[in-house]
Short mmCIF file of C-alpha atoms in Angstrom, two decimals:
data_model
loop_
_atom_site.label_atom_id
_atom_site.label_comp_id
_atom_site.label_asym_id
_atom_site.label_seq_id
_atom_site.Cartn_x
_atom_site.Cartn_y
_atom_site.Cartn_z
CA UNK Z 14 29.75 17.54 -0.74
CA UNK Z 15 28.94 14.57 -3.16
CA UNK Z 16 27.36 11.88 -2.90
CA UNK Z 17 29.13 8.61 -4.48
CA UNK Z 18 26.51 7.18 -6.75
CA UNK Z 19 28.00 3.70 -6.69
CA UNK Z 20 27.91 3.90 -3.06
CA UNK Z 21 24.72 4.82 -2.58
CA UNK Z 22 23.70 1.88 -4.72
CA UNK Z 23 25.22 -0.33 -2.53
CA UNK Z 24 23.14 0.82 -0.14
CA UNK Z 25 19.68 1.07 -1.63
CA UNK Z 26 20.26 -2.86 -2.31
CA UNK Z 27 21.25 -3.30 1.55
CA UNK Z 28 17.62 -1.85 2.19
CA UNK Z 29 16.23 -3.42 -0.78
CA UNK Z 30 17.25 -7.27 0.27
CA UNK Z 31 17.33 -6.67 3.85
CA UNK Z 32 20.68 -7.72 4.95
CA UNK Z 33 24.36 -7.32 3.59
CA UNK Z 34 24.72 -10.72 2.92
CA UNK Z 35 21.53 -11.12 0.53
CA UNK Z 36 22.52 -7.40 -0.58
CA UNK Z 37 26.02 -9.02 -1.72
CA UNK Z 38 24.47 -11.66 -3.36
CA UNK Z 39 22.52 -9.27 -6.03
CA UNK Z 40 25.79 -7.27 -6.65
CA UNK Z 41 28.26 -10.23 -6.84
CA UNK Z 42 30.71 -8.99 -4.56
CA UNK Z 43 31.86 -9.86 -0.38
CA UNK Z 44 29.40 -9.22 2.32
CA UNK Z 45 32.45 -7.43 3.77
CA UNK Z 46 33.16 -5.68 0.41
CA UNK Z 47 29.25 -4.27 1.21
CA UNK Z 48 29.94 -3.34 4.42
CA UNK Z 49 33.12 -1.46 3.35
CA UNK Z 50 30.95 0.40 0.86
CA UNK Z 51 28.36 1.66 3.64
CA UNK Z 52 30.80 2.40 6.06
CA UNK Z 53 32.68 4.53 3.26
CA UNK Z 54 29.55 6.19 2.29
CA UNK Z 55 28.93 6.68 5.93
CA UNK Z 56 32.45 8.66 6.91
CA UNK Z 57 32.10 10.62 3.90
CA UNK Z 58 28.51 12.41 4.61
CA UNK Z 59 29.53 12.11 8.01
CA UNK Z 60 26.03 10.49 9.49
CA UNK Z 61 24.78 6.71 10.24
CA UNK Z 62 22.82 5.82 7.26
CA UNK Z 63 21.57 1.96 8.41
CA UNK Z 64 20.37 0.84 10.98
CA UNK Z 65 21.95 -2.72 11.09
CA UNK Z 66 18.83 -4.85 12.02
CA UNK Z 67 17.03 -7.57 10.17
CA UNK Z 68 15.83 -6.69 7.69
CA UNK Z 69 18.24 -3.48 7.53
CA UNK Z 70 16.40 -0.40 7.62
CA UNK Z 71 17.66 3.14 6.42
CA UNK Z 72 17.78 6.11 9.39
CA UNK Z 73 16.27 9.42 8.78
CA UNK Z 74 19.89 10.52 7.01
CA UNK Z 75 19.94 7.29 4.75
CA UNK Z 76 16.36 7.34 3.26
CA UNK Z 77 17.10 10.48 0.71
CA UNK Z 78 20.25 8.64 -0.28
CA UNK Z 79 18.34 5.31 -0.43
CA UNK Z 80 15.23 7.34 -2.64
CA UNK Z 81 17.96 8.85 -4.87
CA UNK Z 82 19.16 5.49 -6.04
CA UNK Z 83 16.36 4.07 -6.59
CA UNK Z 84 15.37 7.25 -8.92
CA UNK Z 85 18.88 7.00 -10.53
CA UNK Z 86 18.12 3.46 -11.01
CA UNK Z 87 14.33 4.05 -12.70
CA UNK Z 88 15.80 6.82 -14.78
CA UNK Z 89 18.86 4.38 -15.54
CA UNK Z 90 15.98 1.71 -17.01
CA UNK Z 91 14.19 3.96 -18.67
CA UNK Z 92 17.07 5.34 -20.85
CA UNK Z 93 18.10 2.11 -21.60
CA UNK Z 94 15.10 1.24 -22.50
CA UNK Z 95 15.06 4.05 -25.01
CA UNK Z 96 17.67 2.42 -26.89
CA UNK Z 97 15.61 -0.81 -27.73
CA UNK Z 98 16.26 -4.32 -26.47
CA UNK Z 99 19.97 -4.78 -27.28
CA UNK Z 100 20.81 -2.30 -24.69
CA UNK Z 101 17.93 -4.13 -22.22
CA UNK Z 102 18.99 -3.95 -18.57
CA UNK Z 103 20.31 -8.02 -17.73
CA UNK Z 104 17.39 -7.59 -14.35
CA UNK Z 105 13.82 -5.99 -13.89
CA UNK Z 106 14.17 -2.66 -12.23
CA UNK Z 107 12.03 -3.15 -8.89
CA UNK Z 108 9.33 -0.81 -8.48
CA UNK Z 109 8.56 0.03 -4.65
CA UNK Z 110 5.04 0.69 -4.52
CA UNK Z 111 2.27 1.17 -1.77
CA UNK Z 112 -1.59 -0.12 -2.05
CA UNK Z 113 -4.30 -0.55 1.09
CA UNK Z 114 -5.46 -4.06 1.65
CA UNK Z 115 -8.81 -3.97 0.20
CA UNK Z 116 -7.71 -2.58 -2.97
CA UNK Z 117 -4.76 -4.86 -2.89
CA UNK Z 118 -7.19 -7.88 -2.70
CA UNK Z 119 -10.00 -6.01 -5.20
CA UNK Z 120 -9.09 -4.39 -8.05
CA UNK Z 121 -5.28 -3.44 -8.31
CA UNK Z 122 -3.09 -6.40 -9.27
CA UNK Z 123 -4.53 -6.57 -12.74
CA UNK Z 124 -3.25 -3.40 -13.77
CA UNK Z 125 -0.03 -4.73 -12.69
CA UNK Z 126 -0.14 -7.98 -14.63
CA UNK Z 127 -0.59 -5.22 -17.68
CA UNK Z 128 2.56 -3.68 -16.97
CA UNK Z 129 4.72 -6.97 -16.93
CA UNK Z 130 3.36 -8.09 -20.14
CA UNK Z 131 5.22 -5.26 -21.48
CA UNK Z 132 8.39 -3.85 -19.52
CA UNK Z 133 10.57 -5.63 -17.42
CA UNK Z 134 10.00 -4.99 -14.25
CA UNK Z 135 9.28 -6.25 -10.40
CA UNK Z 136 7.18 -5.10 -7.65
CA UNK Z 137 7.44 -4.49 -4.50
CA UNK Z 138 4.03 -3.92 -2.34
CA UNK Z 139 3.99 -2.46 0.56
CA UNK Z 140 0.23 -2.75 2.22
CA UNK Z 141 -0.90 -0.59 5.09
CA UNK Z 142 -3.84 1.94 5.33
CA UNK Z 143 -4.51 4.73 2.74
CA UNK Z 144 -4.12 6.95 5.03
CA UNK Z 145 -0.44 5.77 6.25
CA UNK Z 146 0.44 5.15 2.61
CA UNK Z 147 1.42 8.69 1.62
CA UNK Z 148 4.02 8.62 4.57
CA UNK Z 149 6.07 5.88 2.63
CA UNK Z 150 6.18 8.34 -0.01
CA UNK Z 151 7.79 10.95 2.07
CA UNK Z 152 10.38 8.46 3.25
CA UNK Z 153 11.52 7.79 -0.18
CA UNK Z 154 10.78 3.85 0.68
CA UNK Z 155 8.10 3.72 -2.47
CA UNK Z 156 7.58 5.18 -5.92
CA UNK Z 157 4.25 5.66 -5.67
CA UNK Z 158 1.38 4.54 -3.81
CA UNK Z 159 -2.73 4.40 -3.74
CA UNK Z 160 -3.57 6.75 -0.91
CA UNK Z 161 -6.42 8.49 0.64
CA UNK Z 162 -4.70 11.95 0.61
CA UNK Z 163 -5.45 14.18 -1.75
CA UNK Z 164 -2.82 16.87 -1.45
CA UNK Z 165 0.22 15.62 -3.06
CA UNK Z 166 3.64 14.84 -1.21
CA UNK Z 167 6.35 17.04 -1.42
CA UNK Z 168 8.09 16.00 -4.90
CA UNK Z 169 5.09 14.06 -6.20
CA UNK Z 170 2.23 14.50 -8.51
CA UNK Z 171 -1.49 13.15 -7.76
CA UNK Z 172 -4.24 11.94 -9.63
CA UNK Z 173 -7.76 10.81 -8.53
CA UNK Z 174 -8.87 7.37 -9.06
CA UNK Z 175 -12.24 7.41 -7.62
CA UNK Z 176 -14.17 6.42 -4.11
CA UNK Z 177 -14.30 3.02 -2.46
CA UNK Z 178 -17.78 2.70 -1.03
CA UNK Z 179 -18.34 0.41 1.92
CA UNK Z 180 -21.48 -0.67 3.88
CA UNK Z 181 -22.01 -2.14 7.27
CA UNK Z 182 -22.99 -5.96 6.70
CA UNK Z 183 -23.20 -8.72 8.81
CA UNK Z 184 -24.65 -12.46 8.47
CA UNK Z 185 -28.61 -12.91 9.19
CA UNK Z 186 -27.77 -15.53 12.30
CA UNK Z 187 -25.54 -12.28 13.72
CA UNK Z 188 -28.45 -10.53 13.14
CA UNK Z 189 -30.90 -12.77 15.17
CA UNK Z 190 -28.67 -13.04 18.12
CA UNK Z 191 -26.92 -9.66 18.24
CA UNK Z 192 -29.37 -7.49 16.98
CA UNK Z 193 -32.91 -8.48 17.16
CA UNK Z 194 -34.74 -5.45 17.63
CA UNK Z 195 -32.53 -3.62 15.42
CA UNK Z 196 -29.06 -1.84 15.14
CA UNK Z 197 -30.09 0.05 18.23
CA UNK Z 198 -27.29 2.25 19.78
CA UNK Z 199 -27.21 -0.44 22.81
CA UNK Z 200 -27.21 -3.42 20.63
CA UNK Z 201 -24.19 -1.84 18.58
CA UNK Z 202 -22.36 -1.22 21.64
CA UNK Z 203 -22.43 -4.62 22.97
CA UNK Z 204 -22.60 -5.98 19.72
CA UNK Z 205 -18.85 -7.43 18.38
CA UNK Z 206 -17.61 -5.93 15.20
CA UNK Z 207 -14.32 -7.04 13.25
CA UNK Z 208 -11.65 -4.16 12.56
CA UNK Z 209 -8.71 -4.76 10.27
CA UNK Z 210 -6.57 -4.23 13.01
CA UNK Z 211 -6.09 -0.97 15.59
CA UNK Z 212 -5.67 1.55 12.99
CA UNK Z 213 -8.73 0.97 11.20
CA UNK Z 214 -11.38 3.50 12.29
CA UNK Z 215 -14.16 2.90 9.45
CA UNK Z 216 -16.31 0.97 12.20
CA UNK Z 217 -16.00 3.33 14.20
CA UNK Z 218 -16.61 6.21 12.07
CA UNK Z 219 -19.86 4.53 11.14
CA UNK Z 220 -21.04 4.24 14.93
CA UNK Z 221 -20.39 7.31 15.43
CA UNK Z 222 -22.55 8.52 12.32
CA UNK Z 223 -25.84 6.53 14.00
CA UNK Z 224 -24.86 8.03 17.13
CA UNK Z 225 -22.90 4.80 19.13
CA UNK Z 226 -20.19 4.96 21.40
CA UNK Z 227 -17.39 3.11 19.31
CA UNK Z 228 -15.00 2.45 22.12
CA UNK Z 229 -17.93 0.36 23.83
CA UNK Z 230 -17.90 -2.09 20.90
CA UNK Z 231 -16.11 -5.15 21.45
CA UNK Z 232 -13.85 -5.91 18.20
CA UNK Z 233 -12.23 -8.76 16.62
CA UNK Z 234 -9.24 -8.22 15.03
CA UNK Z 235 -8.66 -9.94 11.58
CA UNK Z 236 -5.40 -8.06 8.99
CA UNK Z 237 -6.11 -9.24 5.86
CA UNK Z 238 -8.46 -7.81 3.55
CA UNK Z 239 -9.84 -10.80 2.73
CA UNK Z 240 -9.63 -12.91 6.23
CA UNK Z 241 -11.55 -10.13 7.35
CA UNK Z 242 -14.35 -10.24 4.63
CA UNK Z 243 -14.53 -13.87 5.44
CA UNK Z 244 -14.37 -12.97 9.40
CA UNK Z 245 -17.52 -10.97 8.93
CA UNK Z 246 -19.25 -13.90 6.35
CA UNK Z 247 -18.67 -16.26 9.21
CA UNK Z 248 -20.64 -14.60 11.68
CA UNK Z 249 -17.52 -13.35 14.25
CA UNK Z 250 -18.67 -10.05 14.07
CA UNK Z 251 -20.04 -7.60 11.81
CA UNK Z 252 -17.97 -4.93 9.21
CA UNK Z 253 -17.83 -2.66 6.47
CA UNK Z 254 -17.32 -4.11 3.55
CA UNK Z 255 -16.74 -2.76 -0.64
CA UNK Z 256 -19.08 -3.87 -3.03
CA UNK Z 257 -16.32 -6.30 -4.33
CA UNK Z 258 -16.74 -8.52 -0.94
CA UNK Z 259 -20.48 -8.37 -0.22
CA UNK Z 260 -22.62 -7.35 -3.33
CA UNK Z 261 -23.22 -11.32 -3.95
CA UNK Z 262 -23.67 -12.27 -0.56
CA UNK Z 263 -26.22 -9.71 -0.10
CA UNK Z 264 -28.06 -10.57 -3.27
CA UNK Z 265 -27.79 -14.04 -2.10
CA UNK Z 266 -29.45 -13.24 1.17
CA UNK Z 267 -26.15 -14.63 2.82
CA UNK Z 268 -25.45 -10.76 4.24
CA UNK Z 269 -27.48 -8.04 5.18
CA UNK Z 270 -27.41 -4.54 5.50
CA UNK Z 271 -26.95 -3.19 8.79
CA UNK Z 272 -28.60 0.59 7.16
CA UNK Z 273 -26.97 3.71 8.18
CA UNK Z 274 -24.55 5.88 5.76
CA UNK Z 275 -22.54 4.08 3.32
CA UNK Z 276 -18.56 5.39 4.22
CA UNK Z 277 -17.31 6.59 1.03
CA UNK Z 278 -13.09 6.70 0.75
CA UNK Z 279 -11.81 8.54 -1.65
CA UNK Z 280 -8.58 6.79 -3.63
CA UNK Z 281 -5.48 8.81 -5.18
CA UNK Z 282 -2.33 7.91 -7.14
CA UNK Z 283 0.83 9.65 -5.99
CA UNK Z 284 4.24 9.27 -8.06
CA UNK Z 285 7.53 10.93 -7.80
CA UNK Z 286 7.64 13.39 -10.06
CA UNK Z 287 9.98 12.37 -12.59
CA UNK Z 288 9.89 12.52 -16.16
CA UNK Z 289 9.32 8.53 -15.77
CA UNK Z 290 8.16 5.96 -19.34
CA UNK Z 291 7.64 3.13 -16.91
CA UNK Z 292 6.20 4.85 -13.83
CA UNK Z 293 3.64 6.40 -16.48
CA UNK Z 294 2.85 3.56 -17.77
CA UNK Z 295 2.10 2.14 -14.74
CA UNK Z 296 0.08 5.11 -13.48
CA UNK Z 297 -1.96 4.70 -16.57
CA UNK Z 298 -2.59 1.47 -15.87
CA UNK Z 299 -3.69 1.87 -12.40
CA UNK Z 300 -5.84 4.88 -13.38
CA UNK Z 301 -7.56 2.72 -16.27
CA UNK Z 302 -7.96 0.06 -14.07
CA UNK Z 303 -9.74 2.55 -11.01
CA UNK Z 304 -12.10 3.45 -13.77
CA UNK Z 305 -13.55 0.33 -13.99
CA UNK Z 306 -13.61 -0.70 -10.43
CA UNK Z 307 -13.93 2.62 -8.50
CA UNK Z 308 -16.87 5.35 -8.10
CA UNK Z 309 -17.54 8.27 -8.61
CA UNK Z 310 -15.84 11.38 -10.72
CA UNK Z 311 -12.16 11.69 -12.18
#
């Protein structure tokens, strides 16, 4: 069995853009031309490859196909770019990467400004927790992501970029009402805290290190990095936050420490493992970058 390479491109840009229509639009061809490609790619491998949603999302069966364009498309770009700029590709390859929201809103987009000034190329974030990122490696749906697992994906290489420290802060007035005797175990329990949203266990990990019951805790739930940071700066609760989000405030008096353990989280780079100019360059650039912003050893 082979697999049609021109037909798999179609769909990669399907999943890419979300529908067939927008995915019709990039190629310059029908939206019925598009679906003719699919449903040809589809009889020949003999499985349903889309689901046909919106946005369009690939089933188990289509995300290898969908992760081997995309690599046939990065490989494409960077033997192109080998040639010099007359043989330039006429669009930025798009780069399908994954980043957690506080280093999303801290310390990652500059390296990626770095890369632009010097290849031409597009991202594509996908946020979610470090410890969910690796999975949209497996699927094939990113390149490469910032993840909290050390142990690389199957097909990928990994590189340490250093621990993201956070500390349990809240406001002084949260202080005076919630706690005033203290972070006591029975003032944390009743005490309201702000997760990122219902994945996010780093509050609770840190009750549970000065012996609360987390699940007492009432929680407000605020999913951006930064709404959150501000959540906790207004008063609705109290948090963990990085150094990038509270070592002002607490200089300023503005936060305070709550004490226990700081939470360290330890940050790693996974790529595909391709023999990749661009997605080295950006790996370099996101390792440099961690240097600077990140703890700890490399």
């Amino acid at each position: 069995m082979e697999i049609p390479l021109d037909l798999a491109r179609t769909l990669a840009a399907v999943i890419d853009e979300g529908t067939f229509d927008a995915a019709a639009r990039r190629l310059r061809i029908t939206p019925s031309a598009v679906s003719q490609r699919v449903k040809s790619l589809e009889q020949q491998l003999g499985r349903v490859l889309v689901v046909r949603t919106k946005p369009a999302r690939p089933t188990e069966a289509g995300a290898p196909i969908v992760r081997l364009a995309r690599q046939l498309a990065l490989l494409e770009h960077d033997a192109l770019a080998a040639f010099g700029d007359d043989a330039a590709p006429d669009r930025p390859v798009s780069v399908p990467l994954a980043v957690n929201a506080d280093s999303l809103a801290t310390w990652f987009l500059p390296a990626l400004a770095r890369v632009v000034q010097r290849h031409p190329v597009v991202f594509d974030l996908h946020r979610d927790d470090q410890d969910f990122t690796a999975g949209l490696l497996e699927s094939g749906t990113v390149m490469a992501a910032v993840t909290s697992q050390a142990e690389p994906v199957a097909g990928c290489v990994v590189r340490p970029l250093g621990i993201m420290r956070y500390r349990a802060v809240a406001t002084p007035d949260y202080v005076a009402r919630w706690l005033p005797d203290g972070p006591t175990t029975d003032a944390l329990e009743a005490a309201p805290r702000v997760d990122f949203d219902r994945r996010d266990d780093l509050q609770s990990a840190w009750l549970e290190e000065v012996g609360a019951d987390a699940a007492r805790s009432p929680r407000h739930y605020v999913p951006a990095s930064n709404d959150f940071a501000e959540a906790v700066k207004l008063g609705l609760g109290w948090g963990l936050l990085p150094g990038f989000q509270c070592d002002d405030e607490l200089d300023r008096g503005a936060l305070v420490p709550l004490g226990g353990p700081p939470l360290d989280v330890p940050h790693h780079w996974q790529q595909w493992n391709l023999r990749s100019p661009l997605l080295d360059a950006i790996a370099e650039e996101v390792v440099a970058e961690s240097r600077r912003a990140l703890l700890g050893d490399r």
